[in-house]
Amino acid sequence: MGKQGAAAHIVWDWNGTLFHDNAAIIGATNAAFAELGLEPLTLKRYRELYCVPVPKFYERLLGRLPTSAEWEVMDDTFHRYYAEHRTTCELTEGAAALLADWRSAGRSQSLLSMYVHEELVPLVRGFGIEPHFVRVEGRVGPSGGSKAEHMVRHIGSLAGVDPERTVVIGDAADDAVAALHVGARAVLYTGGSHSRASLEGVGVPVVDSLEEAVEEAERLAA
């Protein structure tokens, strides 16, 4: 399908975007920090400091990159805590309706997350939203990397999707970097892991609701 015929496509992020899991993320982060004797973070402070790759985030707090042994302990603690507490989290307000409306309009959307694939899929399925996506893809392999390399494979696997008419909606600067890496656009949402100030420094539209994000995506993909 040529560029003139390709329909607008959204690539959604999961954690902090469609899935409102801030409480579980902060709790898991602080549990990991406790393993190294670090003080717990508030959500505000977390949003000011968070970045990817995740070891760089830890470097901002430690003053150095964690050793391989420290990273392994912190990563294991984070994922164990998160798995226990994600069950209390819900979809972001209005997310299910927005997904249904976009699909009903005859446009496509997919989900690309850095959350481990084998845990992501049943979680998405449990909320009853899997049919809205042409592809649901989580991370396969070690954690801690950037989303850009995963975005290349993800976009390449979607038949009839033109990167120039694709918009990535996420809550982190890395989502915008991944979008630009494949020639797509990005809209960043303030309800997740980054502060508005840090998101605005990326140079893409920043919004305070998913409804606004979809409206902006329609404009960018036109």
PDB file of C-alpha atoms in Angstrom:
ATOM      1  CA  MET A   1       0.000   0.000   0.000  1.00  0.00           C
ATOM      2  CA  GLY A   2       1.429   3.382  -0.975  1.00  0.00           C
ATOM      3  CA  LYS A   3       1.689   6.416   1.251  1.00  0.00           C
ATOM      4  CA  GLN A   4      -1.447   7.977  -0.231  1.00  0.00           C
ATOM      5  CA  GLY A   5      -3.511   4.889   0.595  1.00  0.00           C
ATOM      6  CA  ALA A   6      -2.164   4.095   4.029  1.00  0.00           C
ATOM      7  CA  ALA A   7      -4.526   4.850   6.908  1.00  0.00           C
ATOM      8  CA  ALA A   8      -3.514   6.587  10.104  1.00  0.00           C
ATOM      9  CA  HIS A   9      -2.063   4.194  12.667  1.00  0.00           C
ATOM     10  CA  ILE A  10      -1.417   4.594  16.402  1.00  0.00           C
ATOM     11  CA  VAL A  11       1.257   2.673  18.282  1.00  0.00           C
ATOM     12  CA  TRP A  12       0.265   2.759  21.936  1.00  0.00           C
ATOM     13  CA  ASP A  13       2.576   2.434  24.920  1.00  0.00           C
ATOM     14  CA  TRP A  14       1.284   0.360  27.839  1.00  0.00           C
ATOM     15  CA  ASN A  15       2.783   1.161  31.260  1.00  0.00           C
ATOM     16  CA  GLY A  16       1.835   4.666  32.367  1.00  0.00           C
ATOM     17  CA  THR A  17      -0.185   5.263  29.194  1.00  0.00           C
ATOM     18  CA  LEU A  18      -3.032   2.814  28.604  1.00  0.00           C
ATOM     19  CA  PHE A  19      -2.322   1.083  31.924  1.00  0.00           C
ATOM     20  CA  HIS A  20      -2.473   3.400  34.937  1.00  0.00           C
ATOM     21  CA  ASP A  21       0.108   1.615  37.063  1.00  0.00           C
ATOM     22  CA  ASN A  22       1.974   4.524  38.663  1.00  0.00           C
ATOM     23  CA  ALA A  23       1.433   3.238  42.209  1.00  0.00           C
ATOM     24  CA  ALA A  24       2.840  -0.203  41.364  1.00  0.00           C
ATOM     25  CA  ILE A  25       5.782   1.315  39.463  1.00  0.00           C
ATOM     26  CA  ILE A  26       6.751   3.649  42.300  1.00  0.00           C
ATOM     27  CA  GLY A  27       6.374   0.914  44.897  1.00  0.00           C
ATOM     28  CA  ALA A  28       8.492  -1.485  42.851  1.00  0.00           C
ATOM     29  CA  THR A  29      11.138   1.170  42.239  1.00  0.00           C
ATOM     30  CA  ASN A  30      11.410   1.959  45.929  1.00  0.00           C
ATOM     31  CA  ALA A  31      11.577  -1.735  46.788  1.00  0.00           C
ATOM     32  CA  ALA A  32      14.503  -2.029  44.363  1.00  0.00           C
ATOM     33  CA  PHE A  33      16.156   1.073  45.826  1.00  0.00           C
ATOM     34  CA  ALA A  34      15.885  -0.369  49.325  1.00  0.00           C
ATOM     35  CA  GLU A  35      18.151  -3.232  48.243  1.00  0.00           C
ATOM     36  CA  LEU A  36      20.971  -0.670  47.870  1.00  0.00           C
ATOM     37  CA  GLY A  37      19.997   1.437  50.870  1.00  0.00           C
ATOM     38  CA  LEU A  38      18.615   4.299  48.786  1.00  0.00           C
ATOM     39  CA  GLU A  39      15.893   6.572  50.113  1.00  0.00           C
ATOM     40  CA  PRO A  40      12.402   6.095  48.623  1.00  0.00           C
ATOM     41  CA  LEU A  41      11.180   8.463  45.918  1.00  0.00           C
ATOM     42  CA  THR A  42       7.889  10.319  45.679  1.00  0.00           C
ATOM     43  CA  LEU A  43       5.980  10.208  42.388  1.00  0.00           C
ATOM     44  CA  LYS A  44       6.948  13.821  41.760  1.00  0.00           C
ATOM     45  CA  ARG A  45      10.647  13.116  42.244  1.00  0.00           C
ATOM     46  CA  TYR A  46      10.443   9.930  40.184  1.00  0.00           C
ATOM     47  CA  ARG A  47       8.947  11.849  37.262  1.00  0.00           C
ATOM     48  CA  GLU A  48      11.722  14.435  37.488  1.00  0.00           C
ATOM     49  CA  LEU A  49      14.517  11.837  37.402  1.00  0.00           C
ATOM     50  CA  TYR A  50      13.244   8.872  35.400  1.00  0.00           C
ATOM     51  CA  CYS A  51      14.939   8.077  32.097  1.00  0.00           C
ATOM     52  CA  VAL A  52      15.872   5.141  29.915  1.00  0.00           C
ATOM     53  CA  PRO A  53      17.856   3.027  29.651  1.00  0.00           C
ATOM     54  CA  VAL A  54      16.926   2.294  33.259  1.00  0.00           C
ATOM     55  CA  PRO A  55      20.534   1.858  34.510  1.00  0.00           C
ATOM     56  CA  LYS A  56      21.049   5.550  33.680  1.00  0.00           C
ATOM     57  CA  PHE A  57      18.105   6.352  35.956  1.00  0.00           C
ATOM     58  CA  TYR A  58      19.825   4.479  38.767  1.00  0.00           C
ATOM     59  CA  GLU A  59      23.050   6.329  37.967  1.00  0.00           C
ATOM     60  CA  ARG A  60      21.315   9.650  38.654  1.00  0.00           C
ATOM     61  CA  LEU A  61      20.585   8.438  42.176  1.00  0.00           C
ATOM     62  CA  LEU A  62      23.746   6.467  42.922  1.00  0.00           C
ATOM     63  CA  GLY A  63      26.170   8.856  41.273  1.00  0.00           C
ATOM     64  CA  ARG A  64      27.450   5.906  39.243  1.00  0.00           C
ATOM     65  CA  LEU A  65      26.102   3.085  37.151  1.00  0.00           C
ATOM     66  CA  PRO A  66      25.052   0.055  39.221  1.00  0.00           C
ATOM     67  CA  THR A  67      27.335  -2.959  39.036  1.00  0.00           C
ATOM     68  CA  SER A  68      26.085  -6.043  37.217  1.00  0.00           C
ATOM     69  CA  ALA A  69      25.314  -7.705  40.548  1.00  0.00           C
ATOM     70  CA  GLU A  70      23.456  -4.644  41.846  1.00  0.00           C
ATOM     71  CA  TRP A  71      21.467  -4.331  38.624  1.00  0.00           C
ATOM     72  CA  GLU A  72      20.450  -7.990  38.767  1.00  0.00           C
ATOM     73  CA  VAL A  73      19.232  -7.675  42.361  1.00  0.00           C
ATOM     74  CA  MET A  74      17.363  -4.414  41.727  1.00  0.00           C
ATOM     75  CA  ASP A  75      15.807  -5.635  38.480  1.00  0.00           C
ATOM     76  CA  ASP A  76      14.634  -8.873  40.083  1.00  0.00           C
ATOM     77  CA  THR A  77      13.206  -7.017  43.086  1.00  0.00           C
ATOM     78  CA  PHE A  78      11.417  -4.509  40.862  1.00  0.00           C
ATOM     79  CA  HIS A  79       9.710  -7.136  38.722  1.00  0.00           C
ATOM     80  CA  ARG A  80       8.758  -9.312  41.677  1.00  0.00           C
ATOM     81  CA  TYR A  81       7.145  -6.400  43.515  1.00  0.00           C
ATOM     82  CA  TYR A  82       5.464  -5.086  40.385  1.00  0.00           C
ATOM     83  CA  ALA A  83       3.941  -8.475  39.527  1.00  0.00           C
ATOM     84  CA  GLU A  84       2.390  -8.621  43.006  1.00  0.00           C
ATOM     85  CA  HIS A  85       0.913  -5.114  42.915  1.00  0.00           C
ATOM     86  CA  ARG A  86      -0.127  -4.592  39.289  1.00  0.00           C
ATOM     87  CA  THR A  87      -3.324  -6.536  40.044  1.00  0.00           C
ATOM     88  CA  THR A  88      -4.763  -3.484  41.810  1.00  0.00           C
ATOM     89  CA  CYS A  89      -4.193  -1.217  38.774  1.00  0.00           C
ATOM     90  CA  GLU A  90      -6.720  -0.382  36.067  1.00  0.00           C
ATOM     91  CA  LEU A  91      -6.767   1.025  32.551  1.00  0.00           C
ATOM     92  CA  THR A  92      -6.350   4.786  32.307  1.00  0.00           C
ATOM     93  CA  GLU A  93      -9.700   6.568  32.411  1.00  0.00           C
ATOM     94  CA  GLY A  94     -11.363   6.566  28.998  1.00  0.00           C
ATOM     95  CA  ALA A  95      -8.764   4.280  27.404  1.00  0.00           C
ATOM     96  CA  ALA A  96     -11.112   1.428  26.477  1.00  0.00           C
ATOM     97  CA  ALA A  97     -13.599   3.753  24.772  1.00  0.00           C
ATOM     98  CA  LEU A  98     -10.859   5.530  22.817  1.00  0.00           C
ATOM     99  CA  LEU A  99      -9.487   2.224  21.558  1.00  0.00           C
ATOM    100  CA  ALA A 100     -12.941   1.061  20.499  1.00  0.00           C
ATOM    101  CA  ASP A 101     -13.736   4.341  18.746  1.00  0.00           C
ATOM    102  CA  TRP A 102     -10.456   4.379  16.802  1.00  0.00           C
ATOM    103  CA  ARG A 103     -11.051   0.827  15.625  1.00  0.00           C
ATOM    104  CA  SER A 104     -14.702   1.541  14.769  1.00  0.00           C
ATOM    105  CA  ALA A 105     -13.562   4.401  12.553  1.00  0.00           C
ATOM    106  CA  GLY A 106     -11.695   1.839  10.437  1.00  0.00           C
ATOM    107  CA  ARG A 107      -8.225   2.851  11.560  1.00  0.00           C
ATOM    108  CA  SER A 108      -5.566   0.537  12.933  1.00  0.00           C
ATOM    109  CA  GLN A 109      -3.616   0.545  16.183  1.00  0.00           C
ATOM    110  CA  SER A 110      -1.038  -1.626  17.858  1.00  0.00           C
ATOM    111  CA  LEU A 111       0.580  -1.934  21.262  1.00  0.00           C
ATOM    112  CA  LEU A 112       4.340  -1.926  21.840  1.00  0.00           C
ATOM    113  CA  SER A 113       5.628  -2.188  25.386  1.00  0.00           C
ATOM    114  CA  MET A 114       8.926  -2.757  27.138  1.00  0.00           C
ATOM    115  CA  TYR A 115       7.026  -4.929  29.616  1.00  0.00           C
ATOM    116  CA  VAL A 116       7.853  -8.623  29.192  1.00  0.00           C
ATOM    117  CA  HIS A 117       5.746 -10.111  26.387  1.00  0.00           C
ATOM    118  CA  GLU A 118       4.560 -13.278  28.114  1.00  0.00           C
ATOM    119  CA  GLU A 119       3.110 -11.223  30.967  1.00  0.00           C
ATOM    120  CA  LEU A 120       1.815  -8.356  28.829  1.00  0.00           C
ATOM    121  CA  VAL A 121      -0.436 -10.389  26.543  1.00  0.00           C
ATOM    122  CA  PRO A 122      -2.621 -12.031  29.228  1.00  0.00           C
ATOM    123  CA  LEU A 123      -2.845  -8.709  31.057  1.00  0.00           C
ATOM    124  CA  VAL A 124      -4.126  -6.922  27.951  1.00  0.00           C
ATOM    125  CA  ARG A 125      -6.452  -9.842  27.198  1.00  0.00           C
ATOM    126  CA  GLY A 126      -7.848  -9.693  30.725  1.00  0.00           C
ATOM    127  CA  PHE A 127      -9.080  -6.155  30.166  1.00  0.00           C
ATOM    128  CA  GLY A 128     -10.931  -7.265  27.041  1.00  0.00           C
ATOM    129  CA  ILE A 129      -9.130  -4.826  24.728  1.00  0.00           C
ATOM    130  CA  GLU A 130      -6.891  -7.180  22.746  1.00  0.00           C
ATOM    131  CA  PRO A 131      -9.249  -7.285  19.704  1.00  0.00           C
ATOM    132  CA  HIS A 132      -8.723  -3.542  19.173  1.00  0.00           C
ATOM    133  CA  PHE A 133      -5.061  -4.087  18.230  1.00  0.00           C
ATOM    134  CA  VAL A 134      -3.585  -5.535  15.062  1.00  0.00           C
ATOM    135  CA  ARG A 135      -0.545  -6.520  17.122  1.00  0.00           C
ATOM    136  CA  VAL A 136       0.328  -6.659  20.819  1.00  0.00           C
ATOM    137  CA  GLU A 137       4.055  -6.850  21.433  1.00  0.00           C
ATOM    138  CA  GLY A 138       6.060  -6.798  24.625  1.00  0.00           C
ATOM    139  CA  ARG A 139       9.750  -7.119  25.338  1.00  0.00           C
ATOM    140  CA  VAL A 140      11.537 -10.380  24.638  1.00  0.00           C
ATOM    141  CA  GLY A 141      14.999 -10.545  26.153  1.00  0.00           C
ATOM    142  CA  PRO A 142      16.786  -8.647  28.929  1.00  0.00           C
ATOM    143  CA  SER A 143      15.328  -5.474  30.419  1.00  0.00           C
ATOM    144  CA  GLY A 144      16.956  -2.064  30.560  1.00  0.00           C
ATOM    145  CA  GLY A 145      17.272  -1.166  26.891  1.00  0.00           C
ATOM    146  CA  SER A 146      15.769   1.483  24.632  1.00  0.00           C
ATOM    147  CA  LYS A 147      12.499   1.197  22.729  1.00  0.00           C
ATOM    148  CA  ALA A 148      13.901   2.385  19.393  1.00  0.00           C
ATOM    149  CA  GLU A 149      15.250  -0.987  18.247  1.00  0.00           C
ATOM    150  CA  HIS A 150      11.974  -2.674  19.174  1.00  0.00           C
ATOM    151  CA  MET A 151      10.016  -0.036  17.253  1.00  0.00           C
ATOM    152  CA  VAL A 152      11.896  -0.835  14.035  1.00  0.00           C
ATOM    153  CA  ARG A 153      10.843  -4.487  14.221  1.00  0.00           C
ATOM    154  CA  HIS A 154       7.320  -3.602  15.324  1.00  0.00           C
ATOM    155  CA  ILE A 155       6.604  -1.200  12.460  1.00  0.00           C
ATOM    156  CA  GLY A 156       8.220  -3.573   9.998  1.00  0.00           C
ATOM    157  CA  SER A 157       5.823  -6.347  11.037  1.00  0.00           C
ATOM    158  CA  LEU A 158       2.672  -4.292  10.363  1.00  0.00           C
ATOM    159  CA  ALA A 159       1.351  -4.763   6.840  1.00  0.00           C
ATOM    160  CA  GLY A 160       0.077  -1.607   5.162  1.00  0.00           C
ATOM    161  CA  VAL A 161       1.289   0.752   7.889  1.00  0.00           C
ATOM    162  CA  ASP A 162       3.221   3.797   6.703  1.00  0.00           C
ATOM    163  CA  PRO A 163       5.570   5.268   9.341  1.00  0.00           C
ATOM    164  CA  GLU A 164       4.806   8.762   8.043  1.00  0.00           C
ATOM    165  CA  ARG A 165       1.142   8.278   8.974  1.00  0.00           C
ATOM    166  CA  THR A 166       1.938   6.578  12.275  1.00  0.00           C
ATOM    167  CA  VAL A 167       1.791   8.280  15.664  1.00  0.00           C
ATOM    168  CA  VAL A 168       3.271   6.826  18.844  1.00  0.00           C
ATOM    169  CA  ILE A 169       1.393   7.726  22.036  1.00  0.00           C
ATOM    170  CA  GLY A 170       3.374   7.226  25.231  1.00  0.00           C
ATOM    171  CA  ASP A 171       4.329   8.754  28.558  1.00  0.00           C
ATOM    172  CA  ALA A 172       8.115   8.796  28.230  1.00  0.00           C
ATOM    173  CA  ALA A 173      10.724  10.646  26.218  1.00  0.00           C
ATOM    174  CA  ASP A 174      11.909   7.266  24.934  1.00  0.00           C
ATOM    175  CA  ASP A 175       8.568   6.808  23.148  1.00  0.00           C
ATOM    176  CA  ALA A 176       9.238   9.950  21.114  1.00  0.00           C
ATOM    177  CA  VAL A 177      12.821   8.886  20.400  1.00  0.00           C
ATOM    178  CA  ALA A 178      11.555   5.505  19.176  1.00  0.00           C
ATOM    179  CA  ALA A 179       8.960   7.195  16.950  1.00  0.00           C
ATOM    180  CA  LEU A 180      11.485   9.523  15.363  1.00  0.00           C
ATOM    181  CA  HIS A 181      13.836   6.588  14.842  1.00  0.00           C
ATOM    182  CA  VAL A 182      11.368   5.026  12.359  1.00  0.00           C
ATOM    183  CA  GLY A 183      10.106   8.252  10.805  1.00  0.00           C
ATOM    184  CA  ALA A 184       6.851   8.372  12.791  1.00  0.00           C
ATOM    185  CA  ARG A 185       5.358  11.152  14.924  1.00  0.00           C
ATOM    186  CA  ALA A 186       4.788  11.137  18.675  1.00  0.00           C
ATOM    187  CA  VAL A 187       2.427  12.558  21.287  1.00  0.00           C
ATOM    188  CA  LEU A 188       3.458  12.386  24.939  1.00  0.00           C
ATOM    189  CA  TYR A 189       1.017  12.020  27.847  1.00  0.00           C
ATOM    190  CA  THR A 190       1.730  13.560  31.250  1.00  0.00           C
ATOM    191  CA  GLY A 191      -0.080  10.942  33.339  1.00  0.00           C
ATOM    192  CA  GLY A 192       2.768   8.462  33.513  1.00  0.00           C
ATOM    193  CA  SER A 193       6.478   8.364  34.269  1.00  0.00           C
ATOM    194  CA  HIS A 194       7.723  11.826  33.212  1.00  0.00           C
ATOM    195  CA  SER A 195       7.033  15.356  34.369  1.00  0.00           C
ATOM    196  CA  ARG A 196       5.519  17.789  31.878  1.00  0.00           C
ATOM    197  CA  ALA A 197       8.734  19.835  31.932  1.00  0.00           C
ATOM    198  CA  SER A 198      10.894  16.872  30.915  1.00  0.00           C
ATOM    199  CA  LEU A 199       8.446  15.835  28.190  1.00  0.00           C
ATOM    200  CA  GLU A 200       8.233  19.325  26.735  1.00  0.00           C
ATOM    201  CA  GLY A 201      11.977  19.292  26.233  1.00  0.00           C
ATOM    202  CA  VAL A 202      11.632  16.515  23.650  1.00  0.00           C
ATOM    203  CA  GLY A 203      10.006  18.781  21.072  1.00  0.00           C
ATOM    204  CA  VAL A 204       6.774  16.869  20.355  1.00  0.00           C
ATOM    205  CA  PRO A 205       3.179  17.633  21.432  1.00  0.00           C
ATOM    206  CA  VAL A 206       2.511  17.058  25.134  1.00  0.00           C
ATOM    207  CA  VAL A 207      -1.022  16.492  26.451  1.00  0.00           C
ATOM    208  CA  ASP A 208      -2.732  15.849  29.774  1.00  0.00           C
ATOM    209  CA  SER A 209      -5.285  13.227  28.701  1.00  0.00           C
ATOM    210  CA  LEU A 210      -5.487  10.290  26.319  1.00  0.00           C
ATOM    211  CA  GLU A 211      -8.455  11.926  24.608  1.00  0.00           C
ATOM    212  CA  GLU A 212      -6.241  14.898  23.742  1.00  0.00           C
ATOM    213  CA  ALA A 213      -3.527  12.477  22.616  1.00  0.00           C
ATOM    214  CA  VAL A 214      -5.846  10.811  20.113  1.00  0.00           C
ATOM    215  CA  GLU A 215      -7.060  14.168  18.815  1.00  0.00           C
ATOM    216  CA  GLU A 216      -3.452  15.240  18.312  1.00  0.00           C
ATOM    217  CA  ALA A 217      -2.624  11.924  16.634  1.00  0.00           C
ATOM    218  CA  GLU A 218      -5.457  12.467  14.141  1.00  0.00           C
ATOM    219  CA  ARG A 219      -4.065  15.894  13.303  1.00  0.00           C
ATOM    220  CA  LEU A 220      -0.480  14.693  12.929  1.00  0.00           C
ATOM    221  CA  ALA A 221      -1.387  11.699  10.768  1.00  0.00           C
ATOM    222  CA  ALA A 222      -3.677  13.663   8.422  1.00  0.00           C
TER     223      ALA A 222
END
